[in-house]
């Protein structure tokens, strides 16, 4: 069968039980596995904020955009790739609106352009002052089974409970990424490109035709 990552959780014997099933693990995408693990681990923070009645009614979860974004932000190589994808799409007028992005409660396996935006929006939120309080408030909101909306984010980060203010801040942050130099292991992207050019084997230089 095609590779697939299945994540699940439930309330068993008054304890939280979580499971990650990897179908055809030899061919599974490691990023899909990482996203599943992040979803399960983040859910623990949400469930911990629920009272007994809320847990018995329905265990809290984080939306896939948040779990995917956290997973995509764990490695600088993924962050650099996502920044490049998001900036290019923004330059073509194809960037995702914040409200559409926050509506991604569920995402399929695989490498989709939407996931690059998920990683970028988590990077964006992590750069805000008092980001820890912001992420804690998001988990509290999910514990109450409430959506994280652009209006709500606008209130938290700009002081205005209007989606357009949050959308402006999001678009401005993307625009500023053109001035960001990502470093991979202490080397710039230009250094890596130069190294790649040096490592290319050109048969003609060795008299091979």
PDB file of C-alpha atoms in Angstrom:
ATOM      1  CA  UNK A   1       0.000   0.000   0.000  1.00  0.00           C
ATOM      2  CA  UNK A   2       0.996   3.614  -0.398  1.00  0.00           C
ATOM      3  CA  UNK A   3       2.768   5.099   2.610  1.00  0.00           C
ATOM      4  CA  UNK A   4       0.452   6.745   5.119  1.00  0.00           C
ATOM      5  CA  UNK A   5       0.702   8.279   8.573  1.00  0.00           C
ATOM      6  CA  UNK A   6      -2.354   7.795  10.794  1.00  0.00           C
ATOM      7  CA  UNK A   7      -2.626   9.643  14.096  1.00  0.00           C
ATOM      8  CA  UNK A   8      -5.231   8.957  16.757  1.00  0.00           C
ATOM      9  CA  UNK A   9      -5.988   9.620  20.418  1.00  0.00           C
ATOM     10  CA  UNK A  10      -8.650   8.655  22.889  1.00  0.00           C
ATOM     11  CA  UNK A  11      -9.595   8.406  26.554  1.00  0.00           C
ATOM     12  CA  UNK A  12      -8.848   4.870  27.833  1.00  0.00           C
ATOM     13  CA  UNK A  13      -9.210   3.889  31.490  1.00  0.00           C
ATOM     14  CA  UNK A  14      -9.186   7.558  32.490  1.00  0.00           C
ATOM     15  CA  UNK A  15      -5.864   8.072  30.745  1.00  0.00           C
ATOM     16  CA  UNK A  16      -4.944   9.769  27.502  1.00  0.00           C
ATOM     17  CA  UNK A  17      -3.945   7.191  24.889  1.00  0.00           C
ATOM     18  CA  UNK A  18      -2.238   8.342  21.698  1.00  0.00           C
ATOM     19  CA  UNK A  19      -1.061   6.365  18.708  1.00  0.00           C
ATOM     20  CA  UNK A  20       0.858   7.045  15.518  1.00  0.00           C
ATOM     21  CA  UNK A  21       0.564   4.319  12.876  1.00  0.00           C
ATOM     22  CA  UNK A  22       2.985   4.409   9.953  1.00  0.00           C
ATOM     23  CA  UNK A  23       1.852   2.351   6.970  1.00  0.00           C
ATOM     24  CA  UNK A  24       4.725   1.243   4.731  1.00  0.00           C
ATOM     25  CA  UNK A  25       7.344   3.011   6.882  1.00  0.00           C
ATOM     26  CA  UNK A  26      10.159   2.317   4.433  1.00  0.00           C
ATOM     27  CA  UNK A  27       8.570   4.706   1.946  1.00  0.00           C
ATOM     28  CA  UNK A  28       6.907   7.133   4.359  1.00  0.00           C
ATOM     29  CA  UNK A  29       7.932  10.793   4.241  1.00  0.00           C
ATOM     30  CA  UNK A  30       9.794  11.684   7.434  1.00  0.00           C
ATOM     31  CA  UNK A  31       8.160  15.120   7.419  1.00  0.00           C
ATOM     32  CA  UNK A  32       4.699  13.502   7.533  1.00  0.00           C
ATOM     33  CA  UNK A  33       5.817  11.445  10.538  1.00  0.00           C
ATOM     34  CA  UNK A  34       7.211  14.550  12.247  1.00  0.00           C
ATOM     35  CA  UNK A  35       3.949  16.423  11.652  1.00  0.00           C
ATOM     36  CA  UNK A  36       1.981  13.562  13.204  1.00  0.00           C
ATOM     37  CA  UNK A  37       4.222  13.500  16.273  1.00  0.00           C
ATOM     38  CA  UNK A  38       3.887  17.261  16.709  1.00  0.00           C
ATOM     39  CA  UNK A  39       0.098  16.998  16.475  1.00  0.00           C
ATOM     40  CA  UNK A  40       0.014  14.384  19.243  1.00  0.00           C
ATOM     41  CA  UNK A  41       2.441  16.241  21.503  1.00  0.00           C
ATOM     42  CA  UNK A  42       0.723  19.598  21.109  1.00  0.00           C
ATOM     43  CA  UNK A  43      -2.601  17.950  21.875  1.00  0.00           C
ATOM     44  CA  UNK A  44      -1.234  16.965  25.281  1.00  0.00           C
ATOM     45  CA  UNK A  45      -0.880  20.640  26.160  1.00  0.00           C
ATOM     46  CA  UNK A  46      -4.465  21.250  25.056  1.00  0.00           C
ATOM     47  CA  UNK A  47      -5.901  18.287  26.968  1.00  0.00           C
ATOM     48  CA  UNK A  48      -4.006  19.361  30.095  1.00  0.00           C
ATOM     49  CA  UNK A  49      -5.986  22.627  29.964  1.00  0.00           C
ATOM     50  CA  UNK A  50      -9.371  20.895  29.835  1.00  0.00           C
ATOM     51  CA  UNK A  51     -11.464  20.030  32.864  1.00  0.00           C
ATOM     52  CA  UNK A  52     -12.820  16.495  33.343  1.00  0.00           C
ATOM     53  CA  UNK A  53     -16.193  17.270  31.771  1.00  0.00           C
ATOM     54  CA  UNK A  54     -14.609  18.773  28.662  1.00  0.00           C
ATOM     55  CA  UNK A  55     -12.241  15.824  28.288  1.00  0.00           C
ATOM     56  CA  UNK A  56     -15.064  13.331  28.549  1.00  0.00           C
ATOM     57  CA  UNK A  57     -17.100  15.267  26.006  1.00  0.00           C
ATOM     58  CA  UNK A  58     -14.305  15.598  23.464  1.00  0.00           C
ATOM     59  CA  UNK A  59     -10.545  15.593  23.761  1.00  0.00           C
ATOM     60  CA  UNK A  60      -8.994  18.845  22.637  1.00  0.00           C
ATOM     61  CA  UNK A  61      -6.825  19.002  19.531  1.00  0.00           C
ATOM     62  CA  UNK A  62      -4.743  21.564  17.708  1.00  0.00           C
ATOM     63  CA  UNK A  63      -5.524  22.387  14.077  1.00  0.00           C
ATOM     64  CA  UNK A  64      -3.275  20.782  11.486  1.00  0.00           C
ATOM     65  CA  UNK A  65      -1.928  24.171  10.403  1.00  0.00           C
ATOM     66  CA  UNK A  66      -0.398  24.653  13.848  1.00  0.00           C
ATOM     67  CA  UNK A  67       1.038  21.140  14.199  1.00  0.00           C
ATOM     68  CA  UNK A  68       2.376  21.235  10.646  1.00  0.00           C
ATOM     69  CA  UNK A  69       3.811  24.701  11.170  1.00  0.00           C
ATOM     70  CA  UNK A  70       5.652  23.652  14.326  1.00  0.00           C
ATOM     71  CA  UNK A  71       7.050  20.575  12.565  1.00  0.00           C
ATOM     72  CA  UNK A  72       8.151  22.656   9.578  1.00  0.00           C
ATOM     73  CA  UNK A  73       9.899  25.125  11.896  1.00  0.00           C
ATOM     74  CA  UNK A  74      12.077  22.596  13.710  1.00  0.00           C
ATOM     75  CA  UNK A  75      14.800  22.468  11.063  1.00  0.00           C
ATOM     76  CA  UNK A  76      16.464  25.463   9.469  1.00  0.00           C
ATOM     77  CA  UNK A  77      16.560  23.735   6.073  1.00  0.00           C
ATOM     78  CA  UNK A  78      12.763  23.444   6.076  1.00  0.00           C
ATOM     79  CA  UNK A  79      12.400  27.031   7.275  1.00  0.00           C
ATOM     80  CA  UNK A  80      14.633  28.300   4.477  1.00  0.00           C
ATOM     81  CA  UNK A  81      12.716  26.287   1.872  1.00  0.00           C
ATOM     82  CA  UNK A  82       9.356  27.458   3.187  1.00  0.00           C
ATOM     83  CA  UNK A  83      10.478  31.090   3.262  1.00  0.00           C
ATOM     84  CA  UNK A  84      11.540  30.819  -0.379  1.00  0.00           C
ATOM     85  CA  UNK A  85       8.235  29.218  -1.457  1.00  0.00           C
ATOM     86  CA  UNK A  86       6.083  31.714   0.444  1.00  0.00           C
ATOM     87  CA  UNK A  87       8.021  34.735  -0.798  1.00  0.00           C
ATOM     88  CA  UNK A  88       7.861  33.605  -4.430  1.00  0.00           C
ATOM     89  CA  UNK A  89       4.121  33.020  -4.238  1.00  0.00           C
ATOM     90  CA  UNK A  90       3.635  36.387  -2.530  1.00  0.00           C
ATOM     91  CA  UNK A  91       5.575  38.085  -5.326  1.00  0.00           C
ATOM     92  CA  UNK A  92       3.220  36.460  -7.851  1.00  0.00           C
ATOM     93  CA  UNK A  93       0.180  37.601  -5.866  1.00  0.00           C
ATOM     94  CA  UNK A  94      -0.595  34.016  -4.819  1.00  0.00           C
ATOM     95  CA  UNK A  95       0.074  34.190  -1.078  1.00  0.00           C
ATOM     96  CA  UNK A  96      -2.479  32.568   1.210  1.00  0.00           C
ATOM     97  CA  UNK A  97      -4.678  34.931   3.164  1.00  0.00           C
ATOM     98  CA  UNK A  98      -4.291  34.534   6.905  1.00  0.00           C
ATOM     99  CA  UNK A  99      -7.962  33.680   7.393  1.00  0.00           C
ATOM    100  CA  UNK A 100      -7.751  30.885   4.799  1.00  0.00           C
ATOM    101  CA  UNK A 101      -4.580  29.574   6.393  1.00  0.00           C
ATOM    102  CA  UNK A 102      -6.073  29.482   9.891  1.00  0.00           C
ATOM    103  CA  UNK A 103      -9.044  27.529   8.521  1.00  0.00           C
ATOM    104  CA  UNK A 104      -6.827  24.527   7.689  1.00  0.00           C
ATOM    105  CA  UNK A 105      -8.071  22.259  10.445  1.00  0.00           C
ATOM    106  CA  UNK A 106      -7.078  19.166   8.455  1.00  0.00           C
ATOM    107  CA  UNK A 107      -4.239  18.658   5.971  1.00  0.00           C
ATOM    108  CA  UNK A 108      -3.437  15.544   3.907  1.00  0.00           C
ATOM    109  CA  UNK A 109      -0.104  13.757   3.895  1.00  0.00           C
ATOM    110  CA  UNK A 110       2.461  14.942   1.396  1.00  0.00           C
ATOM    111  CA  UNK A 111       4.356  18.075   0.535  1.00  0.00           C
ATOM    112  CA  UNK A 112       1.840  20.768  -0.297  1.00  0.00           C
ATOM    113  CA  UNK A 113       2.460  24.469  -0.815  1.00  0.00           C
ATOM    114  CA  UNK A 114      -0.029  25.148   1.985  1.00  0.00           C
ATOM    115  CA  UNK A 115       2.361  23.472   4.417  1.00  0.00           C
ATOM    116  CA  UNK A 116       5.065  25.977   3.539  1.00  0.00           C
ATOM    117  CA  UNK A 117       2.657  28.721   4.601  1.00  0.00           C
ATOM    118  CA  UNK A 118       1.916  26.816   7.833  1.00  0.00           C
ATOM    119  CA  UNK A 119       5.616  26.806   8.672  1.00  0.00           C
ATOM    120  CA  UNK A 120       5.927  30.473   7.777  1.00  0.00           C
ATOM    121  CA  UNK A 121       2.975  31.569   9.914  1.00  0.00           C
ATOM    122  CA  UNK A 122       4.395  29.754  12.968  1.00  0.00           C
ATOM    123  CA  UNK A 123       7.749  31.483  12.370  1.00  0.00           C
ATOM    124  CA  UNK A 124       5.886  34.786  12.123  1.00  0.00           C
ATOM    125  CA  UNK A 125       3.999  34.258  15.374  1.00  0.00           C
ATOM    126  CA  UNK A 126       7.144  33.076  17.150  1.00  0.00           C
ATOM    127  CA  UNK A 127       8.848  36.387  16.390  1.00  0.00           C
ATOM    128  CA  UNK A 128       6.246  38.453  18.228  1.00  0.00           C
ATOM    129  CA  UNK A 129       7.132  39.860  21.674  1.00  0.00           C
ATOM    130  CA  UNK A 130       5.676  37.647  24.410  1.00  0.00           C
ATOM    131  CA  UNK A 131       5.266  34.843  21.895  1.00  0.00           C
ATOM    132  CA  UNK A 132       5.086  32.296  24.725  1.00  0.00           C
ATOM    133  CA  UNK A 133       1.946  33.969  26.033  1.00  0.00           C
ATOM    134  CA  UNK A 134       0.477  34.041  22.531  1.00  0.00           C
ATOM    135  CA  UNK A 135       0.987  30.311  21.959  1.00  0.00           C
ATOM    136  CA  UNK A 136      -0.329  29.551  25.446  1.00  0.00           C
ATOM    137  CA  UNK A 137      -3.460  31.581  24.667  1.00  0.00           C
ATOM    138  CA  UNK A 138      -3.920  29.629  21.440  1.00  0.00           C
ATOM    139  CA  UNK A 139      -3.775  26.331  23.345  1.00  0.00           C
ATOM    140  CA  UNK A 140      -6.253  27.681  25.908  1.00  0.00           C
ATOM    141  CA  UNK A 141      -8.599  28.596  23.079  1.00  0.00           C
ATOM    142  CA  UNK A 142      -8.375  25.119  21.579  1.00  0.00           C
ATOM    143  CA  UNK A 143      -9.045  23.597  25.006  1.00  0.00           C
ATOM    144  CA  UNK A 144     -12.391  25.415  24.859  1.00  0.00           C
ATOM    145  CA  UNK A 145     -12.887  24.006  21.338  1.00  0.00           C
ATOM    146  CA  UNK A 146     -12.764  27.484  19.814  1.00  0.00           C
ATOM    147  CA  UNK A 147     -11.120  28.331  16.495  1.00  0.00           C
ATOM    148  CA  UNK A 148      -8.058  30.544  16.197  1.00  0.00           C
ATOM    149  CA  UNK A 149      -9.272  33.233  13.822  1.00  0.00           C
ATOM    150  CA  UNK A 150      -7.694  36.232  12.145  1.00  0.00           C
ATOM    151  CA  UNK A 151      -9.952  38.507  14.228  1.00  0.00           C
ATOM    152  CA  UNK A 152      -8.706  36.898  17.424  1.00  0.00           C
ATOM    153  CA  UNK A 153      -5.074  37.081  16.306  1.00  0.00           C
ATOM    154  CA  UNK A 154      -5.556  40.692  15.311  1.00  0.00           C
ATOM    155  CA  UNK A 155      -6.652  41.501  18.836  1.00  0.00           C
ATOM    156  CA  UNK A 156      -3.708  39.655  20.359  1.00  0.00           C
ATOM    157  CA  UNK A 157      -0.913  41.005  18.165  1.00  0.00           C
ATOM    158  CA  UNK A 158      -2.123  44.402  16.953  1.00  0.00           C
ATOM    159  CA  UNK A 159      -4.696  45.377  19.593  1.00  0.00           C
ATOM    160  CA  UNK A 160      -7.406  45.581  16.940  1.00  0.00           C
ATOM    161  CA  UNK A 161     -10.037  42.851  16.765  1.00  0.00           C
ATOM    162  CA  UNK A 162     -10.189  43.129  12.997  1.00  0.00           C
ATOM    163  CA  UNK A 163      -8.922  40.521  10.575  1.00  0.00           C
ATOM    164  CA  UNK A 164      -7.570  43.103   8.147  1.00  0.00           C
ATOM    165  CA  UNK A 165      -5.044  44.360  10.706  1.00  0.00           C
ATOM    166  CA  UNK A 166      -3.684  40.855  11.188  1.00  0.00           C
ATOM    167  CA  UNK A 167      -3.681  40.332   7.401  1.00  0.00           C
ATOM    168  CA  UNK A 168      -1.618  43.520   6.942  1.00  0.00           C
ATOM    169  CA  UNK A 169       0.924  42.407   9.542  1.00  0.00           C
ATOM    170  CA  UNK A 170       1.149  38.956   7.933  1.00  0.00           C
ATOM    171  CA  UNK A 171       1.664  40.372   4.438  1.00  0.00           C
ATOM    172  CA  UNK A 172       4.293  42.838   5.682  1.00  0.00           C
ATOM    173  CA  UNK A 173       6.232  40.049   7.381  1.00  0.00           C
ATOM    174  CA  UNK A 174       6.296  38.010   4.162  1.00  0.00           C
ATOM    175  CA  UNK A 175       7.561  41.038   2.237  1.00  0.00           C
ATOM    176  CA  UNK A 176      10.385  41.470   4.745  1.00  0.00           C
ATOM    177  CA  UNK A 177      11.602  37.913   4.134  1.00  0.00           C
ATOM    178  CA  UNK A 178      13.333  39.107   0.980  1.00  0.00           C
ATOM    179  CA  UNK A 179      15.874  40.787   3.293  1.00  0.00           C
ATOM    180  CA  UNK A 180      16.445  37.704   5.463  1.00  0.00           C
ATOM    181  CA  UNK A 181      19.575  35.623   4.919  1.00  0.00           C
ATOM    182  CA  UNK A 182      19.069  32.067   6.140  1.00  0.00           C
ATOM    183  CA  UNK A 183      22.175  30.336   7.453  1.00  0.00           C
ATOM    184  CA  UNK A 184      22.594  26.576   7.303  1.00  0.00           C
ATOM    185  CA  UNK A 185      25.151  25.277   9.766  1.00  0.00           C
ATOM    186  CA  UNK A 186      27.033  28.583   9.807  1.00  0.00           C
ATOM    187  CA  UNK A 187      27.149  28.861   6.017  1.00  0.00           C
ATOM    188  CA  UNK A 188      24.992  31.140   3.895  1.00  0.00           C
ATOM    189  CA  UNK A 189      22.986  29.861   0.952  1.00  0.00           C
ATOM    190  CA  UNK A 190      25.536  31.554  -1.348  1.00  0.00           C
ATOM    191  CA  UNK A 191      28.337  29.588   0.342  1.00  0.00           C
ATOM    192  CA  UNK A 192      26.473  26.334  -0.205  1.00  0.00           C
ATOM    193  CA  UNK A 193      25.858  27.189  -3.852  1.00  0.00           C
ATOM    194  CA  UNK A 194      29.554  27.944  -4.348  1.00  0.00           C
ATOM    195  CA  UNK A 195      30.477  24.661  -2.651  1.00  0.00           C
ATOM    196  CA  UNK A 196      28.077  22.797  -4.912  1.00  0.00           C
ATOM    197  CA  UNK A 197      29.694  24.330  -7.979  1.00  0.00           C
ATOM    198  CA  UNK A 198      33.160  23.287  -6.772  1.00  0.00           C
ATOM    199  CA  UNK A 199      31.980  19.702  -6.219  1.00  0.00           C
ATOM    200  CA  UNK A 200      30.617  19.275  -9.742  1.00  0.00           C
ATOM    201  CA  UNK A 201      32.651  16.849 -11.817  1.00  0.00           C
ATOM    202  CA  UNK A 202      33.215  18.029 -15.384  1.00  0.00           C
ATOM    203  CA  UNK A 203      34.491  15.077 -17.474  1.00  0.00           C
ATOM    204  CA  UNK A 204      35.846  17.332 -20.205  1.00  0.00           C
ATOM    205  CA  UNK A 205      38.365  18.796 -17.761  1.00  0.00           C
ATOM    206  CA  UNK A 206      39.877  15.328 -17.358  1.00  0.00           C
ATOM    207  CA  UNK A 207      40.041  14.548 -21.049  1.00  0.00           C
ATOM    208  CA  UNK A 208      37.010  12.248 -20.819  1.00  0.00           C
ATOM    209  CA  UNK A 209      34.526  12.436 -23.701  1.00  0.00           C
TER     210      UNK A 209
END
